[in-house]
Amino acid sequence: MDADLRSIASARRCAETAFEAYKRFLGTDPSVVDEICGAMAAAIEPEARRLGELAVEETGYGRADHKRIKDLMNARGTWDWLRDVTALGMLWRDDAAKIAAFGEPMGVVAALVPVTNPSSTIIFKVLSAVKAGNAIVCAPHPKGVKTGSEVVRIMSRVAEQAGAPAGLIQCLDEVTIQGTDALMRHRRTSIIMATGGPGMVRAAYSCGKPTLAVGAGNVPCYVHKSMSRDLGEVAEQIIESKSFDYGTACVSEQAVIADNEIARDMRVELKRHGAHFMTPAEANRLAGVVFSGGRSINPERVGQSPQVLAELAGFSVPPHAKCLVSEESEVGWNRPLTAEKLNPILAFMEARDTSHGIQIAHSIAKFGGWGHTAVVHSHDPEIVAGFSDVPTGRVLVNVPAIHGGAGYATGLEPSFMLGTGTWSGSIVSDNVTALHLINIKRVAYGNRDWRDIHDEYGA
């Protein structure tokens, strides 16, 4: 049997087993569901370092210490938030209107997992799906099967020990495109959670199943002149966010736009915090390294250190460099480094004034980042209000993009799945949580005499 047939067989087997487990799980008391989720979250914590190392070893992307942080953000942070959320049973009631809402599970979740976050995404999706009373089958990227299988093994084992039925949490043991497609289209699959590249998202939406999918991110970061006394803090936020896990997070900053009054000082502070500004020739060579065919990210260059990327492009950078920066004056495929880059590379642009800075931010977001995230650093609420017109699902103010967008440094819901809305063809613009994985049933009593319709609307 070839790999495609084995993967298809695995998908069918997992979907059927998950459905049977879901039926047994249905009606489980929410307090027991919480005990199961809490046990899974706790089981990840002592394993997070090993899982981070395994992810880097298998995929070749990112940094093991940062992947450990991502895993803990989901095992601890996501669960800390979910613990206080009501997803099953009565959600709310309105006695005056005589209506109440009840959360009910959707069924079997097919969870597509990106190679850039092969462990943390699974932790997030498993906790979210089970909190909502669902079964889940994870389909890792083919380069992340070993990592994904190990995460699921850890979580499913403790879940079953805490009372979950066997088969509630599963992972495909062999993954091909055909196998993942079979999982998404399977009659037992109720909903798809798709995180990955544009091709994966399009495939998910074409399956005819309800789908939560997210688009690419090309995150503009506008630094307004009102921040002139805080540029060191702004620069540290930008560099730490963009260099985190070597830039594998689609929510990290992609282009810095600074008012011309502060642009020189902004450069100084970025350099002080680890930015290496490239020459135009170096930037052009680097663009040829990180993009293949002119307009697509070279997967072999994702999540690599600045030193490795520079060496591949034929120049060198200091060992302490955290990020490579290209000075740009226009946005588009004539300047590829203004597109999304899943590595520690930033574009840097000067704005003539506020209007021009916001205009550039619009252009960056529309260039492959519709609906995702934008960042503004300003002490002026009117500037923030004007910037909020950028066509993105979240606008972050005075925080690092990755920490703010994922809900750590802001009041946004903790999530590793950031919806991009109809701007990019997605059905959701929220930070996706367990509350997106339930059906909401309304129970409504009559609250007026039905016969009055003739008096109110009749001829």
GROMACS .gro file of C-alpha atoms in nm:
model
  459
    1MET     CA    1   0.000   0.000   0.000
    2ASP     CA    2   0.148   0.338  -0.096
    3ALA     CA    3   0.169   0.640   0.133
    4ASP     CA    4  -0.149   0.805   0.001
    5LEU     CA    5  -0.356   0.493   0.059
    6ARG     CA    6  -0.211   0.446   0.407
    7SER     CA    7  -0.287   0.807   0.494
    8ILE     CA    8  -0.643   0.782   0.361
    9ALA     CA    9  -0.695   0.463   0.561
   10SER     CA   10  -0.561   0.635   0.872
   11ALA     CA   11  -0.796   0.929   0.818
   12ARG     CA   12  -1.100   0.705   0.781
   13ARG     CA   13  -1.009   0.495   1.082
   14CYS     CA   14  -0.947   0.799   1.301
   15ALA     CA   15  -1.267   0.975   1.195
   16GLU     CA   16  -1.483   0.671   1.268
   17THR     CA   17  -1.315   0.604   1.603
   18ALA     CA   18  -1.341   0.971   1.700
   19PHE     CA   19  -1.713   0.972   1.619
   20GLU     CA   20  -1.775   0.671   1.842
   21ALA     CA   21  -1.578   0.838   2.123
   22TYR     CA   22  -1.771   1.161   2.072
   23LYS     CA   23  -2.101   0.977   2.116
   24ARG     CA   24  -1.976   0.830   2.444
   25PHE     CA   25  -1.847   1.172   2.556
   26LEU     CA   26  -2.173   1.347   2.474
   27GLY     CA   27  -2.353   1.456   2.789
   28THR     CA   28  -2.043   1.447   3.010
   29ASP     CA   29  -2.081   1.688   3.298
   30PRO     CA   30  -1.892   2.015   3.227
   31SER     CA   31  -1.705   1.978   3.557
   32VAL     CA   32  -1.565   1.645   3.437
   33VAL     CA   33  -1.475   1.802   3.101
   34ASP     CA   34  -1.281   2.068   3.291
   35GLU     CA   35  -1.098   1.803   3.492
   36ILE     CA   36  -0.994   1.632   3.168
   37CYS     CA   37  -0.875   1.958   3.011
   38GLY     CA   38  -0.690   2.058   3.326
   39ALA     CA   39  -0.512   1.723   3.334
   40MET     CA   40  -0.405   1.760   2.970
   41ALA     CA   41  -0.273   2.112   3.028
   42ALA     CA   42  -0.079   2.001   3.334
   43ALA     CA   43   0.071   1.706   3.146
   44ILE     CA   44   0.224   1.933   2.882
   45GLU     CA   45   0.415   2.156   3.124
   46PRO     CA   46   0.695   1.911   3.219
   47GLU     CA   47   0.719   1.799   2.855
   48ALA     CA   48   0.733   2.145   2.694
   49ARG     CA   49   1.112   2.165   2.669
   50ARG     CA   50   1.140   1.821   2.511
   51LEU     CA   51   0.856   1.896   2.269
   52GLY     CA   52   1.024   2.221   2.163
   53GLU     CA   53   1.347   2.037   2.091
   54LEU     CA   54   1.161   1.766   1.903
   55ALA     CA   55   0.979   2.022   1.688
   56VAL     CA   56   1.301   2.195   1.582
   57GLU     CA   57   1.480   1.866   1.524
   58GLU     CA   58   1.199   1.736   1.301
   59THR     CA   59   1.103   2.050   1.107
   60GLY     CA   60   1.427   2.250   1.108
   61TYR     CA   61   1.226   2.564   1.189
   62GLY     CA   62   1.261   2.808   1.476
   63ARG     CA   63   1.415   2.791   1.823
   64ALA     CA   64   1.351   2.516   2.076
   65ASP     CA   65   1.345   2.753   2.376
   66HIS     CA   66   1.086   2.974   2.206
   67LYS     CA   67   0.875   2.676   2.101
   68ARG     CA   68   0.874   2.575   2.467
   69ILE     CA   69   0.727   2.916   2.551
   70LYS     CA   70   0.462   2.873   2.281
   71ASP     CA   71   0.368   2.535   2.422
   72LEU     CA   72   0.340   2.675   2.774
   73MET     CA   73   0.140   2.976   2.649
   74ASN     CA   74  -0.121   2.728   2.529
   75ALA     CA   75  -0.102   2.466   2.802
   76ARG     CA   76  -0.109   2.723   3.080
   77GLY     CA   77  -0.239   3.049   2.932
   78THR     CA   78  -0.513   2.909   2.711
   79TRP     CA   79  -0.636   2.680   2.984
   80ASP     CA   80  -0.628   2.956   3.248
   81TRP     CA   81  -0.871   3.147   3.026
   82LEU     CA   82  -1.084   2.850   2.920
   83ARG     CA   83  -1.126   2.732   3.279
   84ASP     CA   84  -1.361   3.022   3.350
   85VAL     CA   85  -1.552   2.996   3.021
   86THR     CA   86  -1.891   2.825   3.000
   87ALA     CA   87  -1.909   2.635   2.672
   88LEU     CA   88  -2.155   2.356   2.753
   89GLY     CA   89  -2.499   2.371   2.912
   90MET     CA   90  -2.672   2.702   2.981
   91LEU     CA   91  -2.469   2.991   2.845
   92TRP     CA   92  -2.710   3.269   2.939
   93ARG     CA   93  -3.076   3.344   3.007
   94ASP     CA   94  -3.295   3.651   2.970
   95ASP     CA   95  -3.594   3.621   3.199
   96ALA     CA   96  -3.762   3.933   3.061
   97ALA     CA   97  -3.750   3.803   2.703
   98LYS     CA   98  -3.812   3.444   2.820
   99ILE     CA   99  -3.520   3.301   2.625
  100ALA     CA  100  -3.211   3.101   2.719
  101ALA     CA  101  -2.909   2.975   2.523
  102PHE     CA  102  -2.739   2.638   2.561
  103GLY     CA  103  -2.401   2.526   2.424
  104GLU     CA  104  -2.384   2.187   2.256
  105PRO     CA  105  -2.083   2.016   2.091
  106MET     CA  106  -2.040   2.010   1.716
  107GLY     CA  107  -1.898   1.657   1.688
  108VAL     CA  108  -1.566   1.559   1.530
  109VAL     CA  109  -1.314   1.837   1.467
  110ALA     CA  110  -1.058   1.793   1.189
  111ALA     CA  111  -0.759   2.002   1.298
  112LEU     CA  112  -0.501   2.095   1.033
  113VAL     CA  113  -0.168   2.185   1.189
  114PRO     CA  114   0.107   2.405   1.038
  115VAL     CA  115   0.469   2.296   1.023
  116THR     CA  116   0.577   2.624   1.184
  117ASN     CA  117   0.396   2.544   1.511
  118PRO     CA  118   0.364   2.165   1.516
  119SER     CA  119   0.318   2.126   1.893
  120SER     CA  120   0.165   2.451   2.022
  121THR     CA  121  -0.116   2.452   1.765
  122ILE     CA  122  -0.219   2.100   1.862
  123ILE     CA  123  -0.218   2.188   2.233
  124PHE     CA  124  -0.442   2.486   2.161
  125LYS     CA  125  -0.682   2.301   1.934
  126VAL     CA  126  -0.714   1.992   2.153
  127LEU     CA  127  -0.792   2.198   2.465
  128SER     CA  128  -1.042   2.411   2.273
  129ALA     CA  129  -1.216   2.115   2.107
  130VAL     CA  130  -1.248   1.904   2.422
  131LYS     CA  131  -1.357   2.201   2.635
  132ALA     CA  132  -1.645   2.234   2.386
  133GLY     CA  133  -1.730   1.864   2.423
  134ASN     CA  134  -1.595   1.753   2.086
  135ALA     CA  135  -1.368   1.479   1.958
  136ILE     CA  136  -1.066   1.589   1.755
  137VAL     CA  137  -0.843   1.434   1.489
  138CYS     CA  138  -0.519   1.622   1.419
  139ALA     CA  139  -0.361   1.626   1.074
  140PRO     CA  140  -0.006   1.757   1.112
  141HIS     CA  141   0.207   1.880   0.827
  142PRO     CA  142   0.400   1.583   0.682
  143LYS     CA  143   0.721   1.733   0.827
  144GLY     CA  144   0.566   1.752   1.175
  145VAL     CA  145   0.404   1.411   1.217
  146LYS     CA  146   0.649   1.285   1.480
  147THR     CA  147   0.602   1.596   1.694
  148GLY     CA  148   0.225   1.605   1.648
  149SER     CA  149   0.188   1.237   1.733
  150GLU     CA  150   0.388   1.280   2.052
  151VAL     CA  151   0.179   1.576   2.169
  152VAL     CA  152  -0.142   1.384   2.102
  153ARG     CA  153  -0.002   1.076   2.278
  154ILE     CA  154   0.066   1.279   2.593
  155MET     CA  155  -0.269   1.457   2.592
  156SER     CA  156  -0.484   1.158   2.500
  157ARG     CA  157  -0.323   0.935   2.764
  158VAL     CA  158  -0.395   1.170   3.053
  159ALA     CA  159  -0.739   1.255   2.912
  160GLU     CA  160  -0.837   0.888   2.919
  161GLN     CA  161  -0.696   0.853   3.271
  162ALA     CA  162  -0.918   1.147   3.374
  163GLY     CA  163  -1.230   0.988   3.225
  164ALA     CA  164  -1.234   1.067   2.852
  165PRO     CA  165  -1.331   0.781   2.620
  166ALA     CA  166  -1.052   0.622   2.417
  167GLY     CA  167  -1.024   0.773   2.071
  168LEU     CA  168  -1.153   1.120   2.164
  169ILE     CA  169  -0.816   1.275   2.075
  170GLN     CA  170  -0.623   1.134   1.780
  171CYS     CA  171  -0.352   1.214   1.527
  172LEU     CA  172  -0.298   1.077   1.177
  173ASP     CA  173   0.006   0.850   1.194
  174GLU     CA  174   0.091   0.906   0.827
  175VAL     CA  175   0.005   1.227   0.648
  176THR     CA  176  -0.025   1.311   0.281
  177ILE     CA  177  -0.236   1.570   0.105
  178GLN     CA  178  -0.478   1.296   0.001
  179GLY     CA  179  -0.509   1.167   0.357
  180THR     CA  180  -0.576   1.511   0.500
  181ASP     CA  181  -0.834   1.571   0.228
  182ALA     CA  182  -1.003   1.242   0.317
  183LEU     CA  183  -1.023   1.349   0.680
  184MET     CA  184  -1.174   1.686   0.594
  185ARG     CA  185  -1.436   1.531   0.363
  186HIS     CA  186  -1.522   1.233   0.583
  187ARG     CA  187  -1.889   1.195   0.673
  188ARG     CA  188  -1.803   1.190   1.043
  189THR     CA  189  -1.615   1.520   1.032
  190SER     CA  190  -1.835   1.803   1.159
  191ILE     CA  191  -1.604   2.105   1.134
  192ILE     CA  192  -1.254   2.187   1.007
  193MET     CA  193  -1.001   2.405   1.190
  194ALA     CA  194  -0.741   2.495   0.928
  195THR     CA  195  -0.417   2.671   1.015
  196GLY     CA  196  -0.151   2.681   0.747
  197GLY     CA  197  -0.062   2.817   0.407
  198PRO     CA  198  -0.302   2.958   0.146
  199GLY     CA  199  -0.321   2.625  -0.037
  200MET     CA  200  -0.431   2.442   0.277
  201VAL     CA  201  -0.693   2.706   0.355
  202ARG     CA  202  -0.837   2.692   0.003
  203ALA     CA  203  -0.850   2.313   0.020
  204ALA     CA  204  -1.032   2.327   0.353
  205TYR     CA  205  -1.297   2.566   0.226
  206SER     CA  206  -1.352   2.355  -0.085
  207CYS     CA  207  -1.451   2.045   0.116
  208GLY     CA  208  -1.811   2.146   0.169
  209LYS     CA  209  -1.775   2.131   0.548
  210PRO     CA  210  -1.814   2.414   0.800
  211THR     CA  211  -1.464   2.557   0.826
  212LEU     CA  212  -1.272   2.790   1.054
  213ALA     CA  213  -0.965   2.895   0.857
  214VAL     CA  214  -0.719   3.179   0.884
  215GLY     CA  215  -0.532   3.371   0.618
  216ALA     CA  216  -0.179   3.501   0.585
  217GLY     CA  217  -0.050   3.793   0.784
  218ASN     CA  218   0.152   4.088   0.655
  219VAL     CA  219   0.153   4.298   0.970
  220PRO     CA  220   0.229   4.672   0.942
  221CYS     CA  221   0.367   4.847   1.249
  222TYR     CA  222   0.334   5.227   1.249
  223VAL     CA  223   0.544   5.426   1.498
  224HIS     CA  224   0.400   5.776   1.544
  225LYS     CA  225   0.613   6.074   1.638
  226SER     CA  226   0.433   6.101   1.973
  227MET     CA  227   0.649   5.805   2.082
  228SER     CA  228   0.973   6.005   2.053
  229ARG     CA  229   1.061   5.956   2.422
  230ASP     CA  230   0.980   5.584   2.417
  231LEU     CA  231   1.157   5.463   2.105
  232GLY     CA  232   1.383   5.228   2.302
  233GLU     CA  233   1.083   5.045   2.442
  234VAL     CA  234   0.914   5.039   2.101
  235ALA     CA  235   1.226   4.903   1.933
  236GLU     CA  236   1.268   4.632   2.195
  237GLN     CA  237   0.906   4.523   2.147
  238ILE     CA  238   0.941   4.505   1.770
  239ILE     CA  239   1.270   4.314   1.768
  240GLU     CA  240   1.168   4.069   2.040
  241SER     CA  241   0.838   4.000   1.862
  242LYS     CA  242   0.980   3.964   1.512
  243SER     CA  243   1.277   3.752   1.620
  244PHE     CA  244   1.068   3.523   1.842
  245ASP     CA  245   1.103   3.165   1.718
  246TYR     CA  246   1.291   3.311   1.420
  247GLY     CA  247   0.981   3.482   1.285
  248THR     CA  248   0.760   3.176   1.234
  249ALA     CA  249   0.449   3.348   1.377
  250CYS     CA  250   0.229   3.506   1.111
  251VAL     CA  251   0.115   3.763   1.369
  252SER     CA  252   0.463   3.915   1.412
  253GLU     CA  253   0.555   4.251   1.261
  254GLN     CA  254   0.653   4.254   0.894
  255ALA     CA  255   0.715   4.622   0.822
  256VAL     CA  256   0.803   4.915   1.048
  257ILE     CA  257   0.674   5.255   0.938
  258ALA     CA  258   0.821   5.552   1.125
  259ASP     CA  259   0.738   5.923   1.097
  260ASN     CA  260   1.032   6.102   0.941
  261GLU     CA  261   1.081   6.320   1.252
  262ILE     CA  262   1.174   6.009   1.453
  263ALA     CA  263   1.300   5.777   1.179
  264ARG     CA  264   1.672   5.834   1.246
  265ASP     CA  265   1.634   5.773   1.620
  266MET     CA  266   1.414   5.471   1.547
  267ARG     CA  267   1.693   5.320   1.338
  268VAL     CA  268   1.940   5.378   1.621
  269GLU     CA  269   1.716   5.206   1.875
  270LEU     CA  270   1.639   4.915   1.646
  271LYS     CA  271   2.011   4.861   1.595
  272ARG     CA  272   2.073   4.886   1.969
  273HIS     CA  273   1.823   4.606   2.026
  274GLY     CA  274   1.964   4.371   1.767
  275ALA     CA  275   1.858   4.488   1.420
  276HIS     CA  276   2.107   4.467   1.134
  277PHE     CA  277   2.027   4.712   0.854
  278MET     CA  278   2.128   4.564   0.519
  279THR     CA  279   2.266   4.742   0.217
  280PRO     CA  280   2.036   4.752  -0.089
  281ALA     CA  281   2.250   4.487  -0.260
  282GLU     CA  282   2.234   4.259   0.046
  283ALA     CA  283   1.857   4.303   0.068
  284ASN     CA  284   1.814   4.213  -0.298
  285ARG     CA  285   2.021   3.898  -0.258
  286LEU     CA  286   1.830   3.804   0.056
  287ALA     CA  287   1.497   3.842  -0.126
  288GLY     CA  288   1.621   3.586  -0.377
  289VAL     CA  289   1.700   3.349  -0.091
  290VAL     CA  290   1.373   3.370   0.106
  291PHE     CA  291   1.137   3.378  -0.193
  292SER     CA  292   1.129   3.118  -0.470
  293GLY     CA  293   0.978   3.182  -0.809
  294GLY     CA  294   0.962   3.550  -0.724
  295ARG     CA  295   0.635   3.544  -0.531
  296SER     CA  296   0.625   3.249  -0.292
  297ILE     CA  297   0.806   3.187   0.035
  298ASN     CA  298   1.086   2.933   0.004
  299PRO     CA  299   0.991   2.673   0.267
  300GLU     CA  300   1.356   2.581   0.319
  301ARG     CA  301   1.427   2.933   0.448
  302VAL     CA  302   1.139   2.962   0.696
  303GLY     CA  303   1.229   2.997   1.064
  304GLN     CA  304   1.606   3.035   1.012
  305SER     CA  305   1.840   3.258   1.212
  306PRO     CA  306   1.963   3.593   1.073
  307GLN     CA  307   2.314   3.450   1.056
  308VAL     CA  308   2.207   3.151   0.843
  309LEU     CA  309   1.997   3.368   0.611
  310ALA     CA  310   2.277   3.621   0.568
  311GLU     CA  311   2.530   3.348   0.490
  312LEU     CA  312   2.297   3.202   0.227
  313ALA     CA  313   2.269   3.549   0.073
  314GLY     CA  314   2.645   3.597   0.065
  315PHE     CA  315   2.707   3.839   0.350
  316SER     CA  316   2.771   3.818   0.722
  317VAL     CA  317   2.612   3.967   1.032
  318PRO     CA  318   2.730   3.983   1.393
  319PRO     CA  319   2.646   3.689   1.621
  320HIS     CA  320   2.427   3.916   1.836
  321ALA     CA  321   2.205   4.024   1.543
  322LYS     CA  322   1.843   3.925   1.602
  323CYS     CA  323   1.678   4.063   1.293
  324LEU     CA  324   1.764   4.172   0.937
  325VAL     CA  325   1.616   4.501   0.816
  326SER     CA  326   1.567   4.625   0.461
  327GLU     CA  327   1.501   4.993   0.391
  328GLU     CA  328   1.213   5.020   0.147
  329SER     CA  329   1.028   5.302  -0.029
  330GLU     CA  330   0.747   5.113  -0.206
  331VAL     CA  331   0.518   4.817  -0.139
  332GLY     CA  332   0.461   4.528  -0.378
  333TRP     CA  333   0.630   4.243  -0.559
  334ASN     CA  334   0.886   4.483  -0.704
  335ARG     CA  335   1.013   4.484  -0.344
  336PRO     CA  336   0.952   4.128  -0.215
  337LEU     CA  337   1.073   4.203   0.137
  338THR     CA  338   0.759   4.412   0.192
  339ALA     CA  339   0.557   4.085   0.173
  340GLU     CA  340   0.499   3.839   0.458
  341LYS     CA  341   0.825   3.675   0.567
  342LEU     CA  342   0.821   3.381   0.807
  343ASN     CA  343   1.169   3.456   0.929
  344PRO     CA  344   1.340   3.739   1.122
  345ILE     CA  345   1.334   3.997   0.843
  346LEU     CA  346   1.171   4.342   0.861
  347ALA     CA  347   1.102   4.611   0.606
  348PHE     CA  348   1.160   4.968   0.726
  349MET     CA  349   0.983   5.268   0.571
  350GLU     CA  350   0.966   5.640   0.645
  351ALA     CA  351   0.638   5.832   0.647
  352ARG     CA  352   0.614   6.198   0.551
  353ASP     CA  353   0.335   6.252   0.802
  354THR     CA  354   0.058   6.066   0.985
  355SER     CA  355  -0.165   6.041   0.680
  356HIS     CA  356   0.120   5.893   0.477
  357GLY     CA  357   0.211   5.650   0.756
  358ILE     CA  358  -0.144   5.517   0.777
  359GLN     CA  359  -0.158   5.497   0.397
  360ILE     CA  360   0.156   5.281   0.393
  361ALA     CA  361   0.004   5.060   0.664
  362HIS     CA  362  -0.304   5.011   0.446
  363SER     CA  363  -0.081   4.911   0.154
  364ILE     CA  364   0.115   4.661   0.363
  365ALA     CA  365  -0.200   4.499   0.504
  366LYS     CA  366  -0.356   4.474   0.158
  367PHE     CA  367  -0.036   4.318   0.020
  368GLY     CA  368  -0.102   3.965   0.142
  369GLY     CA  369  -0.224   4.046   0.493
  370TRP     CA  370  -0.590   4.137   0.450
  371GLY     CA  371  -0.783   4.092   0.773
  372HIS     CA  372  -0.501   3.978   1.000
  373THR     CA  373  -0.330   4.224   1.235
  374ALA     CA  374  -0.186   4.575   1.245
  375VAL     CA  375   0.013   4.752   1.517
  376VAL     CA  376   0.032   5.120   1.608
  377HIS     CA  377   0.260   5.284   1.863
  378SER     CA  378   0.118   5.621   1.966
  379HIS     CA  379   0.025   5.821   2.273
  380ASP     CA  380  -0.244   6.008   2.078
  381PRO     CA  381  -0.591   5.844   2.089
  382GLU     CA  382  -0.693   6.027   1.771
  383ILE     CA  383  -0.402   5.873   1.583
  384VAL     CA  384  -0.503   5.529   1.709
  385ALA     CA  385  -0.861   5.592   1.599
  386GLY     CA  386  -0.746   5.694   1.250
  387PHE     CA  387  -0.511   5.397   1.223
  388SER     CA  388  -0.793   5.160   1.315
  389ASP     CA  389  -0.930   5.196   0.962
  390VAL     CA  390  -0.655   4.960   0.842
  391PRO     CA  391  -0.837   4.651   0.702
  392THR     CA  392  -0.738   4.401   0.971
  393GLY     CA  393  -0.932   4.201   1.227
  394ARG     CA  394  -0.725   4.329   1.519
  395VAL     CA  395  -0.539   4.655   1.579
  396LEU     CA  396  -0.284   4.635   1.860
  397VAL     CA  397  -0.174   4.946   2.047
  398ASN     CA  398   0.167   4.989   2.211
  399VAL     CA  399   0.239   4.615   2.245
  400PRO     CA  400   0.452   4.361   2.057
  401ALA     CA  401   0.243   4.201   1.783
  402ILE     CA  402   0.293   3.838   1.881
  403HIS     CA  403   0.228   3.898   2.251
  404GLY     CA  404  -0.071   4.123   2.183
  405GLY     CA  405  -0.232   3.931   1.898
  406ALA     CA  406  -0.220   3.595   2.078
  407GLY     CA  407  -0.388   3.749   2.383
  408TYR     CA  408  -0.097   3.751   2.627
  409ALA     CA  409  -0.032   4.127   2.656
  410THR     CA  410  -0.387   4.239   2.568
  411GLY     CA  411  -0.743   4.153   2.665
  412LEU     CA  412  -0.794   3.954   2.348
  413GLU     CA  413  -0.889   3.589   2.390
  414PRO     CA  414  -0.578   3.367   2.416
  415SER     CA  415  -0.556   3.190   2.082
  416PHE     CA  416  -0.315   3.042   1.831
  417MET     CA  417  -0.574   3.073   1.555
  418LEU     CA  418  -0.638   3.434   1.455
  419GLY     CA  419  -0.933   3.479   1.221
  420THR     CA  420  -0.894   3.715   0.926
  421GLY     CA  421  -1.258   3.773   0.834
  422THR     CA  422  -1.412   3.822   0.495
  423TRP     CA  423  -1.123   4.050   0.404
  424SER     CA  424  -0.934   3.731   0.320
  425GLY     CA  425  -1.225   3.494   0.257
  426SER     CA  426  -1.257   3.364   0.614
  427ILE     CA  427  -1.585   3.327   0.804
  428VAL     CA  428  -1.435   3.450   1.133
  429SER     CA  429  -1.235   3.758   1.233
  430ASP     CA  430  -1.213   3.671   1.604
  431ASN     CA  431  -0.940   3.508   1.802
  432VAL     CA  432  -1.079   3.155   1.770
  433THR     CA  433  -1.165   2.975   2.096
  434ALA     CA  434  -1.374   2.685   2.223
  435LEU     CA  435  -1.680   2.908   2.185
  436HIS     CA  436  -1.642   2.879   1.808
  437LEU     CA  437  -1.672   2.499   1.839
  438ILE     CA  438  -2.021   2.477   1.984
  439ASN     CA  439  -2.370   2.498   1.844
  440ILE     CA  440  -2.585   2.742   2.039
  441LYS     CA  441  -2.941   2.627   2.096
  442ARG     CA  442  -3.205   2.885   2.193
  443VAL     CA  443  -3.499   2.787   2.407
  444ALA     CA  444  -3.768   3.054   2.374
  445TYR     CA  445  -4.103   3.080   2.553
  446GLY     CA  446  -4.386   3.285   2.406
  447ASN     CA  447  -4.373   3.641   2.537
  448ARG     CA  448  -4.667   3.797   2.351
  449ASP     CA  449  -5.001   3.685   2.216
  450TRP     CA  450  -4.944   3.541   1.869
  451ARG     CA  451  -5.291   3.658   1.761
  452ASP     CA  452  -5.178   4.021   1.787
  453ILE     CA  453  -4.989   3.983   1.457
  454HIS     CA  454  -5.314   4.044   1.269
  455ASP     CA  455  -5.385   4.366   1.459
  456GLU     CA  456  -5.026   4.489   1.425
  457TYR     CA  457  -4.951   4.393   1.063
  458GLY     CA  458  -5.287   4.301   0.912
  459ALA     CA  459  -5.466   4.503   0.646
   0.00000   0.00000   0.00000
